[in-house]
mmCIF file of the C-alpha atoms, coordinates in Angstrom:
data_MODEL
# 
_entry.id   MODEL 
# 
loop_
_atom_site.group_PDB 
_atom_site.id 
_atom_site.type_symbol 
_atom_site.label_atom_id 
_atom_site.label_alt_id 
_atom_site.label_comp_id 
_atom_site.label_asym_id 
_atom_site.label_entity_id 
_atom_site.label_seq_id 
_atom_site.pdbx_PDB_ins_code 
_atom_site.Cartn_x 
_atom_site.Cartn_y 
_atom_site.Cartn_z 
_atom_site.occupancy 
_atom_site.B_iso_or_equiv 
_atom_site.pdbx_formal_charge 
_atom_site.auth_seq_id 
_atom_site.auth_comp_id 
_atom_site.auth_asym_id 
_atom_site.auth_atom_id 
_atom_site.pdbx_PDB_model_num 
ATOM 1   C CA . MET A 1 1   ? -16.002 2.463   -14.464 1.00 0.00 ? 1   MET A CA 1 
ATOM 2   C CA . ASN A 1 2   ? -16.422 0.064   -12.335 1.00 0.00 ? 2   ASN A CA 1 
ATOM 3   C CA . PHE A 1 3   ? -17.525 -0.648  -8.831  1.00 0.00 ? 3   PHE A CA 1 
ATOM 4   C CA . ALA A 1 4   ? -13.807 -1.329  -7.783  1.00 0.00 ? 4   ALA A CA 1 
ATOM 5   C CA . ASP A 1 5   ? -12.079 1.829   -9.673  1.00 0.00 ? 5   ASP A CA 1 
ATOM 6   C CA . ILE A 1 6   ? -15.123 3.622   -7.542  1.00 0.00 ? 6   ILE A CA 1 
ATOM 7   C CA . ILE A 1 7   ? -13.137 2.133   -4.316  1.00 0.00 ? 7   ILE A CA 1 
ATOM 8   C CA . LEU A 1 8   ? -9.807  2.652   -5.833  1.00 0.00 ? 8   LEU A CA 1 
ATOM 9   C CA . LEU A 1 9   ? -10.124 6.216   -6.663  1.00 0.00 ? 9   LEU A CA 1 
ATOM 10  C CA . ILE A 1 10  ? -12.100 7.349   -3.592  1.00 0.00 ? 10  ILE A CA 1 
ATOM 11  C CA . LEU A 1 11  ? -8.636  5.280   -1.470  1.00 0.00 ? 11  LEU A CA 1 
ATOM 12  C CA . ILE A 1 12  ? -6.224  7.289   -3.306  1.00 0.00 ? 12  ILE A CA 1 
ATOM 13  C CA . ALA A 1 13  ? -8.377  10.808  -3.018  1.00 0.00 ? 13  ALA A CA 1 
ATOM 14  C CA . GLY A 1 14  ? -8.283  9.723   0.997   1.00 0.00 ? 14  GLY A CA 1 
ATOM 15  C CA . PHE A 1 15  ? -4.433  9.573   0.797   1.00 0.00 ? 15  PHE A CA 1 
ATOM 16  C CA . ALA A 1 16  ? -4.448  13.016  -1.572  1.00 0.00 ? 16  ALA A CA 1 
ATOM 17  C CA . MET A 1 17  ? -6.587  14.678  1.337   1.00 0.00 ? 17  MET A CA 1 
ATOM 18  C CA . PHE A 1 18  ? -4.636  13.479  4.105   1.00 0.00 ? 18  PHE A CA 1 
ATOM 19  C CA . GLY A 1 19  ? -1.292  14.884  2.100   1.00 0.00 ? 19  GLY A CA 1 
ATOM 20  C CA . PHE A 1 20  ? -3.308  18.647  1.784   1.00 0.00 ? 20  PHE A CA 1 
ATOM 21  C CA . TRP A 1 21  ? -4.418  18.416  5.773   1.00 0.00 ? 21  TRP A CA 1 
ATOM 22  C CA . PHE A 1 22  ? -1.097  16.988  7.299   1.00 0.00 ? 22  PHE A CA 1 
ATOM 23  C CA . GLY A 1 23  ? 1.226   18.685  5.162   1.00 0.00 ? 23  GLY A CA 1 
ATOM 24  C CA . LEU A 1 24  ? 4.616   17.797  3.324   1.00 0.00 ? 24  LEU A CA 1 
ATOM 25  C CA . ILE A 1 25  ? 6.510   16.434  6.237   1.00 0.00 ? 25  ILE A CA 1 
ATOM 26  C CA . HIS A 1 26  ? 3.822   14.582  7.751   1.00 0.00 ? 26  HIS A CA 1 
ATOM 27  C CA . THR A 1 27  ? 3.067   13.114  4.468   1.00 0.00 ? 27  THR A CA 1 
ATOM 28  C CA . PHE A 1 28  ? 6.826   12.630  3.370   1.00 0.00 ? 28  PHE A CA 1 
ATOM 29  C CA . GLY A 1 29  ? 6.993   10.304  6.833   1.00 0.00 ? 29  GLY A CA 1 
ATOM 30  C CA . SER A 1 30  ? 4.209   8.391   5.953   1.00 0.00 ? 30  SER A CA 1 
ATOM 31  C CA . LEU A 1 31  ? 5.581   7.534   2.446   1.00 0.00 ? 31  LEU A CA 1 
ATOM 32  C CA . VAL A 1 32  ? 8.662   6.322   4.101   1.00 0.00 ? 32  VAL A CA 1 
ATOM 33  C CA . GLY A 1 33  ? 6.392   4.437   6.099   1.00 0.00 ? 33  GLY A CA 1 
ATOM 34  C CA . THR A 1 34  ? 5.028   2.963   3.171   1.00 0.00 ? 34  THR A CA 1 
ATOM 35  C CA . LEU A 1 35  ? 8.037   1.964   2.111   1.00 0.00 ? 35  LEU A CA 1 
ATOM 36  C CA . LEU A 1 36  ? 9.188   0.246   5.110   1.00 0.00 ? 36  LEU A CA 1 
ATOM 37  C CA . GLY A 1 37  ? 5.988   -0.888  6.310   1.00 0.00 ? 37  GLY A CA 1 
ATOM 38  C CA . ALA A 1 38  ? 5.672   -3.007  2.399   1.00 0.00 ? 38  ALA A CA 1 
ATOM 39  C CA . PHE A 1 39  ? 8.981   -4.515  2.981   1.00 0.00 ? 39  PHE A CA 1 
ATOM 40  C CA . LEU A 1 40  ? 8.368   -5.289  6.784   1.00 0.00 ? 40  LEU A CA 1 
ATOM 41  C CA . ALA A 1 41  ? 4.910   -6.627  5.630   1.00 0.00 ? 41  ALA A CA 1 
ATOM 42  C CA . GLY A 1 42  ? 6.783   -9.109  2.856   1.00 0.00 ? 42  GLY A CA 1 
ATOM 43  C CA . ILE A 1 43  ? 8.735   -10.711 5.341   1.00 0.00 ? 43  ILE A CA 1 
ATOM 44  C CA . VAL A 1 44  ? 5.913   -11.529 8.386   1.00 0.00 ? 44  VAL A CA 1 
ATOM 45  C CA . TYR A 1 45  ? 2.768   -12.135 6.061   1.00 0.00 ? 45  TYR A CA 1 
ATOM 46  C CA . ALA A 1 46  ? 3.170   -15.599 5.609   1.00 0.00 ? 46  ALA A CA 1 
ATOM 47  C CA . PRO A 1 47  ? 3.841   -17.074 9.271   1.00 0.00 ? 47  PRO A CA 1 
ATOM 48  C CA . MET A 1 48  ? 1.542   -14.154 10.447  1.00 0.00 ? 48  MET A CA 1 
ATOM 49  C CA . GLY A 1 49  ? -1.230  -15.383 8.085   1.00 0.00 ? 49  GLY A CA 1 
ATOM 50  C CA . ASN A 1 50  ? -0.600  -19.311 8.802   1.00 0.00 ? 50  ASN A CA 1 
ATOM 51  C CA . TRP A 1 51  ? -1.115  -18.110 12.584  1.00 0.00 ? 51  TRP A CA 1 
ATOM 52  C CA . LEU A 1 52  ? -4.494  -16.524 11.114  1.00 0.00 ? 52  LEU A CA 1 
ATOM 53  C CA . VAL A 1 53  ? -5.495  -19.479 9.179   1.00 0.00 ? 53  VAL A CA 1 
ATOM 54  C CA . GLY A 1 54  ? -5.166  -21.662 12.516  1.00 0.00 ? 54  GLY A CA 1 
ATOM 55  C CA . ILE A 1 55  ? -6.932  -19.743 14.647  1.00 0.00 ? 55  ILE A CA 1 
ATOM 56  C CA . THR A 1 56  ? -9.605  -18.908 11.855  1.00 0.00 ? 56  THR A CA 1 
ATOM 57  C CA . GLY A 1 57  ? -10.643 -21.683 9.505   1.00 0.00 ? 57  GLY A CA 1 
ATOM 58  C CA . TRP A 1 58  ? -9.735  -19.188 6.902   1.00 0.00 ? 58  TRP A CA 1 
ATOM 59  C CA . GLY A 1 59  ? -8.310  -20.016 3.610   1.00 0.00 ? 59  GLY A CA 1 
ATOM 60  C CA . GLN A 1 60  ? -4.198  -19.495 3.177   1.00 0.00 ? 60  GLN A CA 1 
ATOM 61  C CA . ASN A 1 61  ? -4.450  -16.634 0.612   1.00 0.00 ? 61  ASN A CA 1 
ATOM 62  C CA . ILE A 1 62  ? -7.377  -14.246 2.529   1.00 0.00 ? 62  ILE A CA 1 
ATOM 63  C CA . SER A 1 63  ? -5.209  -14.703 5.516   1.00 0.00 ? 63  SER A CA 1 
ATOM 64  C CA . TYR A 1 64  ? -1.920  -14.035 3.873   1.00 0.00 ? 64  TYR A CA 1 
ATOM 65  C CA . VAL A 1 65  ? -3.670  -10.482 2.664   1.00 0.00 ? 65  VAL A CA 1 
ATOM 66  C CA . VAL A 1 66  ? -5.119  -9.985  5.336   1.00 0.00 ? 66  VAL A CA 1 
ATOM 67  C CA . MET A 1 67  ? -2.119  -10.208 7.414   1.00 0.00 ? 67  MET A CA 1 
ATOM 68  C CA . PHE A 1 68  ? 0.082   -8.046  4.846   1.00 0.00 ? 68  PHE A CA 1 
ATOM 69  C CA . VAL A 1 69  ? -2.521  -5.121  5.110   1.00 0.00 ? 69  VAL A CA 1 
ATOM 70  C CA . ILE A 1 70  ? -2.312  -5.430  8.617   1.00 0.00 ? 70  ILE A CA 1 
ATOM 71  C CA . VAL A 1 71  ? 0.693   -5.416  9.159   1.00 0.00 ? 71  VAL A CA 1 
ATOM 72  C CA . PHE A 1 72  ? 1.803   -2.888  6.242   1.00 0.00 ? 72  PHE A CA 1 
ATOM 73  C CA . VAL A 1 73  ? -0.802  -0.195  7.706   1.00 0.00 ? 73  VAL A CA 1 
ATOM 74  C CA . PHE A 1 74  ? 0.499   -0.780  11.326  1.00 0.00 ? 74  PHE A CA 1 
ATOM 75  C CA . VAL A 1 75  ? 4.446   0.010   10.505  1.00 0.00 ? 75  VAL A CA 1 
ATOM 76  C CA . ASN A 1 76  ? 2.880   2.727   7.747   1.00 0.00 ? 76  ASN A CA 1 
ATOM 77  C CA . ARG A 1 77  ? 1.278   4.505   10.814  1.00 0.00 ? 77  ARG A CA 1 
ATOM 78  C CA . MET A 1 78  ? 3.987   4.359   13.146  1.00 0.00 ? 78  MET A CA 1 
ATOM 79  C CA . VAL A 1 79  ? 6.337   5.650   11.134  1.00 0.00 ? 79  VAL A CA 1 
ATOM 80  C CA . GLY A 1 80  ? 4.120   8.565   10.289  1.00 0.00 ? 80  GLY A CA 1 
ATOM 81  C CA . PHE A 1 81  ? 3.250   9.303   13.814  1.00 0.00 ? 81  PHE A CA 1 
ATOM 82  C CA . GLY A 1 82  ? 7.113   9.552   14.513  1.00 0.00 ? 82  GLY A CA 1 
ATOM 83  C CA . PHE A 1 83  ? 6.915   11.998  11.092  1.00 0.00 ? 83  PHE A CA 1 
ATOM 84  C CA . TRP A 1 84  ? 4.181   14.002  12.273  1.00 0.00 ? 84  TRP A CA 1 
ATOM 85  C CA . ILE A 1 85  ? 6.465   14.365  15.968  1.00 0.00 ? 85  ILE A CA 1 
ATOM 86  C CA . ILE A 1 86  ? 8.977   15.787  13.741  1.00 0.00 ? 86  ILE A CA 1 
ATOM 87  C CA . GLU A 1 87  ? 6.446   18.196  12.345  1.00 0.00 ? 87  GLU A CA 1 
ATOM 88  C CA . LYS A 1 88  ? 4.956   19.649  15.312  1.00 0.00 ? 88  LYS A CA 1 
ATOM 89  C CA . SER A 1 89  ? 8.539   20.408  15.867  1.00 0.00 ? 89  SER A CA 1 
ATOM 90  C CA . THR A 1 90  ? 9.002   22.731  12.800  1.00 0.00 ? 90  THR A CA 1 
ATOM 91  C CA . ASP A 1 91  ? 5.427   24.317  13.102  1.00 0.00 ? 91  ASP A CA 1 
ATOM 92  C CA . ILE A 1 92  ? 6.798   27.622  13.817  1.00 0.00 ? 92  ILE A CA 1 
ATOM 93  C CA . VAL A 1 93  ? 8.279   28.095  10.659  1.00 0.00 ? 93  VAL A CA 1 
ATOM 94  C CA . THR A 1 94  ? 5.645   25.761  8.085   1.00 0.00 ? 94  THR A CA 1 
ATOM 95  C CA . LYS A 1 95  ? 2.615   27.915  9.553   1.00 0.00 ? 95  LYS A CA 1 
ATOM 96  C CA . MET A 1 96  ? 3.935   31.129  7.681   1.00 0.00 ? 96  MET A CA 1 
ATOM 97  C CA . PRO A 1 97  ? 1.370   31.594  5.339   1.00 0.00 ? 97  PRO A CA 1 
ATOM 98  C CA . PHE A 1 98  ? 3.360   31.035  1.960   1.00 0.00 ? 98  PHE A CA 1 
ATOM 99  C CA . ILE A 1 99  ? 5.022   28.187  3.670   1.00 0.00 ? 99  ILE A CA 1 
ATOM 100 C CA . GLN A 1 100 ? 1.848   26.314  4.492   1.00 0.00 ? 100 GLN A CA 1 
ATOM 101 C CA . SER A 1 101 ? 0.393   26.775  1.248   1.00 0.00 ? 101 SER A CA 1 
ATOM 102 C CA . MET A 1 102 ? 3.604   25.042  -0.403  1.00 0.00 ? 102 MET A CA 1 
ATOM 103 C CA . THR A 1 103 ? 3.682   22.285  2.403   1.00 0.00 ? 103 THR A CA 1 
ATOM 104 C CA . ARG A 1 104 ? 0.156   21.662  1.964   1.00 0.00 ? 104 ARG A CA 1 
ATOM 105 C CA . PHE A 1 105 ? 0.485   21.539  -2.272  1.00 0.00 ? 105 PHE A CA 1 
ATOM 106 C CA . PHE A 1 106 ? 3.177   19.138  -2.127  1.00 0.00 ? 106 PHE A CA 1 
ATOM 107 C CA . GLY A 1 107 ? 1.739   17.570  0.436   1.00 0.00 ? 107 GLY A CA 1 
ATOM 108 C CA . THR A 1 108 ? -1.225  16.743  -1.514  1.00 0.00 ? 108 THR A CA 1 
ATOM 109 C CA . LEU A 1 109 ? 1.178   15.480  -4.172  1.00 0.00 ? 109 LEU A CA 1 
ATOM 110 C CA . LEU A 1 110 ? 3.161   13.286  -2.860  1.00 0.00 ? 110 LEU A CA 1 
ATOM 111 C CA . GLY A 1 111 ? -0.328  12.106  -0.850  1.00 0.00 ? 111 GLY A CA 1 
ATOM 112 C CA . ILE A 1 112 ? -1.364  10.930  -4.011  1.00 0.00 ? 112 ILE A CA 1 
ATOM 113 C CA . PHE A 1 113 ? 1.776   9.005   -4.894  1.00 0.00 ? 113 PHE A CA 1 
ATOM 114 C CA . GLU A 1 114 ? 1.654   7.113   -1.676  1.00 0.00 ? 114 GLU A CA 1 
ATOM 115 C CA . GLY A 1 115 ? -1.861  6.361   -2.580  1.00 0.00 ? 115 GLY A CA 1 
ATOM 116 C CA . LEU A 1 116 ? -0.641  4.824   -5.512  1.00 0.00 ? 116 LEU A CA 1 
ATOM 117 C CA . ILE A 1 117 ? 1.996   3.349   -4.071  1.00 0.00 ? 117 ILE A CA 1 
ATOM 118 C CA . THR A 1 118 ? -0.304  1.832   -1.142  1.00 0.00 ? 118 THR A CA 1 
ATOM 119 C CA . VAL A 1 119 ? -3.484  0.599   -3.705  1.00 0.00 ? 119 VAL A CA 1 
ATOM 120 C CA . GLY A 1 120 ? -0.863  -0.780  -5.839  1.00 0.00 ? 120 GLY A CA 1 
ATOM 121 C CA . LEU A 1 121 ? 1.041   -2.761  -3.420  1.00 0.00 ? 121 LEU A CA 1 
ATOM 122 C CA . VAL A 1 122 ? -1.953  -4.292  -2.122  1.00 0.00 ? 122 VAL A CA 1 
ATOM 123 C CA . LEU A 1 123 ? -3.484  -5.026  -5.681  1.00 0.00 ? 123 LEU A CA 1 
ATOM 124 C CA . LEU A 1 124 ? -0.116  -6.410  -6.868  1.00 0.00 ? 124 LEU A CA 1 
ATOM 125 C CA . PHE A 1 125 ? 0.060   -8.665  -3.487  1.00 0.00 ? 125 PHE A CA 1 
ATOM 126 C CA . ILE A 1 126 ? -3.699  -9.825  -4.427  1.00 0.00 ? 126 ILE A CA 1 
ATOM 127 C CA . GLU A 1 127 ? -2.470  -10.834 -7.806  1.00 0.00 ? 127 GLU A CA 1 
ATOM 128 C CA . VAL A 1 128 ? -0.283  -13.095 -6.430  1.00 0.00 ? 128 VAL A CA 1 
ATOM 129 C CA . PHE A 1 129 ? -2.838  -14.704 -3.766  1.00 0.00 ? 129 PHE A CA 1 
ATOM 130 C CA . PRO A 1 130 ? -6.138  -14.308 -5.841  1.00 0.00 ? 130 PRO A CA 1 
ATOM 131 C CA . LEU A 1 131 ? -9.126  -13.770 -3.557  1.00 0.00 ? 131 LEU A CA 1 
ATOM 132 C CA . SER A 1 132 ? -12.571 -14.587 -5.343  1.00 0.00 ? 132 SER A CA 1 
ATOM 133 C CA . SER A 1 133 ? -13.227 -15.204 -9.172  1.00 0.00 ? 133 SER A CA 1 
ATOM 134 C CA . VAL A 1 134 ? -15.540 -11.487 -9.068  1.00 0.00 ? 134 VAL A CA 1 
ATOM 135 C CA . THR A 1 135 ? -12.709 -9.548  -6.874  1.00 0.00 ? 135 THR A CA 1 
ATOM 136 C CA . MET A 1 136 ? -10.046 -10.852 -9.518  1.00 0.00 ? 136 MET A CA 1 
ATOM 137 C CA . ALA A 1 137 ? -12.141 -10.141 -12.634 1.00 0.00 ? 137 ALA A CA 1 
ATOM 138 C CA . ALA A 1 138 ? -13.470 -6.552  -11.187 1.00 0.00 ? 138 ALA A CA 1 
ATOM 139 C CA . ILE A 1 139 ? -9.767  -5.604  -10.454 1.00 0.00 ? 139 ILE A CA 1 
ATOM 140 C CA . GLU A 1 140 ? -8.825  -6.865  -14.017 1.00 0.00 ? 140 GLU A CA 1 
ATOM 141 C CA . ASP A 1 141 ? -12.105 -4.580  -15.694 1.00 0.00 ? 141 ASP A CA 1 
ATOM 142 C CA . SER A 1 142 ? -10.400 -1.759  -13.589 1.00 0.00 ? 142 SER A CA 1 
ATOM 143 C CA . TRP A 1 143 ? -8.638  1.382   -15.325 1.00 0.00 ? 143 TRP A CA 1 
ATOM 144 C CA . VAL A 1 144 ? -7.276  2.494   -11.951 1.00 0.00 ? 144 VAL A CA 1 
ATOM 145 C CA . ALA A 1 145 ? -5.432  -0.553  -10.900 1.00 0.00 ? 145 ALA A CA 1 
ATOM 146 C CA . PRO A 1 146 ? -2.762  -0.613  -13.831 1.00 0.00 ? 146 PRO A CA 1 
ATOM 147 C CA . ILE A 1 147 ? -2.056  3.000   -12.911 1.00 0.00 ? 147 ILE A CA 1 
ATOM 148 C CA . ALA A 1 148 ? -1.788  2.022   -9.387  1.00 0.00 ? 148 ALA A CA 1 
ATOM 149 C CA . GLU A 1 149 ? 0.288   -1.361  -10.208 1.00 0.00 ? 149 GLU A CA 1 
ATOM 150 C CA . ASN A 1 150 ? 2.634   0.210   -12.528 1.00 0.00 ? 150 ASN A CA 1 
ATOM 151 C CA . THR A 1 151 ? 3.125   3.054   -9.884  1.00 0.00 ? 151 THR A CA 1 
ATOM 152 C CA . ALA A 1 152 ? 3.936   0.174   -6.949  1.00 0.00 ? 152 ALA A CA 1 
ATOM 153 C CA . GLY A 1 153 ? 6.097   -1.776  -9.527  1.00 0.00 ? 153 GLY A CA 1 
ATOM 154 C CA . MET A 1 154 ? 8.996   1.157   -8.477  1.00 0.00 ? 154 MET A CA 1 
ATOM 155 C CA . ILE A 1 155 ? 9.118   -0.226  -5.274  1.00 0.00 ? 155 ILE A CA 1 
ATOM 156 C CA . TRP A 1 156 ? 8.254   -3.977  -6.075  1.00 0.00 ? 156 TRP A CA 1 
ATOM 157 C CA . PRO A 1 157 ? 11.924  -5.095  -6.177  1.00 0.00 ? 157 PRO A CA 1 
ATOM 158 C CA . LEU A 1 158 ? 12.067  -3.783  -2.538  1.00 0.00 ? 158 LEU A CA 1 
ATOM 159 C CA . MET A 1 159 ? 9.954   -6.617  -1.631  1.00 0.00 ? 159 MET A CA 1 
ATOM 160 C CA . PRO A 1 160 ? 11.763  -9.545  0.139   1.00 0.00 ? 160 PRO A CA 1 
ATOM 161 C CA . ASP A 1 161 ? 12.848  -12.535 -2.350  1.00 0.00 ? 161 ASP A CA 1 
ATOM 162 C CA . ALA A 1 162 ? 10.213  -14.500 -0.536  1.00 0.00 ? 162 ALA A CA 1 
ATOM 163 C CA . LEU A 1 163 ? 7.524   -12.615 -2.723  1.00 0.00 ? 163 LEU A CA 1 
ATOM 164 C CA . ASP A 1 164 ? 9.553   -13.398 -5.901  1.00 0.00 ? 164 ASP A CA 1 
ATOM 165 C CA . SER A 1 165 ? 10.090  -16.912 -5.216  1.00 0.00 ? 165 SER A CA 1 
ATOM 166 C CA . ILE A 1 166 ? 6.401   -17.473 -4.600  1.00 0.00 ? 166 ILE A CA 1 
ATOM 167 C CA . ASN A 1 167 ? 5.621   -15.754 -8.138  1.00 0.00 ? 167 ASN A CA 1 
ATOM 168 C CA . ASN A 1 168 ? 8.307   -17.632 -9.755  1.00 0.00 ? 168 ASN A CA 1 
ATOM 169 C CA . SER A 1 169 ? 6.630   -20.850 -8.299  1.00 0.00 ? 169 SER A CA 1 
ATOM 170 C CA . ILE A 1 170 ? 3.009   -19.548 -9.291  1.00 0.00 ? 170 ILE A CA 1 
ATOM 171 C CA . ASP A 1 171 ? 4.631   -19.023 -12.403 1.00 0.00 ? 171 ASP A CA 1 
ATOM 172 C CA . ALA A 1 172 ? 6.273   -22.554 -13.259 1.00 0.00 ? 172 ALA A CA 1 
ATOM 173 C CA . ILE A 1 173 ? 3.228   -23.953 -11.826 1.00 0.00 ? 173 ILE A CA 1 
ATOM 174 C CA . GLN A 1 174 ? 1.102   -21.902 -14.905 1.00 0.00 ? 174 GLN A CA 1 
ATOM 175 C CA . ASP A 1 175 ? 3.806   -23.161 -17.314 1.00 0.00 ? 175 ASP A CA 1 
ATOM 176 C CA . ASN A 1 176 ? 3.763   -27.033 -16.047 1.00 0.00 ? 176 ASN A CA 1 
ATOM 177 C CA . LEU A 1 177 ? -0.018  -27.102 -16.798 1.00 0.00 ? 177 LEU A CA 1 
ATOM 178 C CA . LEU A 1 178 ? -0.407  -25.478 -19.809 1.00 0.00 ? 178 LEU A CA 1 
# 
């Protein structure tokens, strides 16, 4: 287990604790936010990343990754907040002893799933726009990363066509160079 695995496991455990703490309804909303956030971030990361390059002078890849993560997290949290409001309206039922235990248990499971999807999407995005060689080597040596990437791969088809065309362009360039 390398340092990347420890970081990834801490992140996924954070999602699990979030699911336990907030319960099933809020965590389900957060999962919906994850899906919507990934979709919207996939649409706007390039123009926003180019804007970030212009004002910071950072490299294009790091700017794309930073803007993808910012938009993704923002949309995710806003949708999660909406579901939190819905959850508050159902408190009378969900606070009953047995129901509360069940909602926390299933919230934890859903939180783990959401954590795997979120971490996996970020890792897949980083693979499309590679960062430093040290970061890429740590991800390659990780045993958690492939599990998260495979889980996120289930929703990768929901990502906008722009990512697919970028990925195909990278593959074509690599094929021509080799």
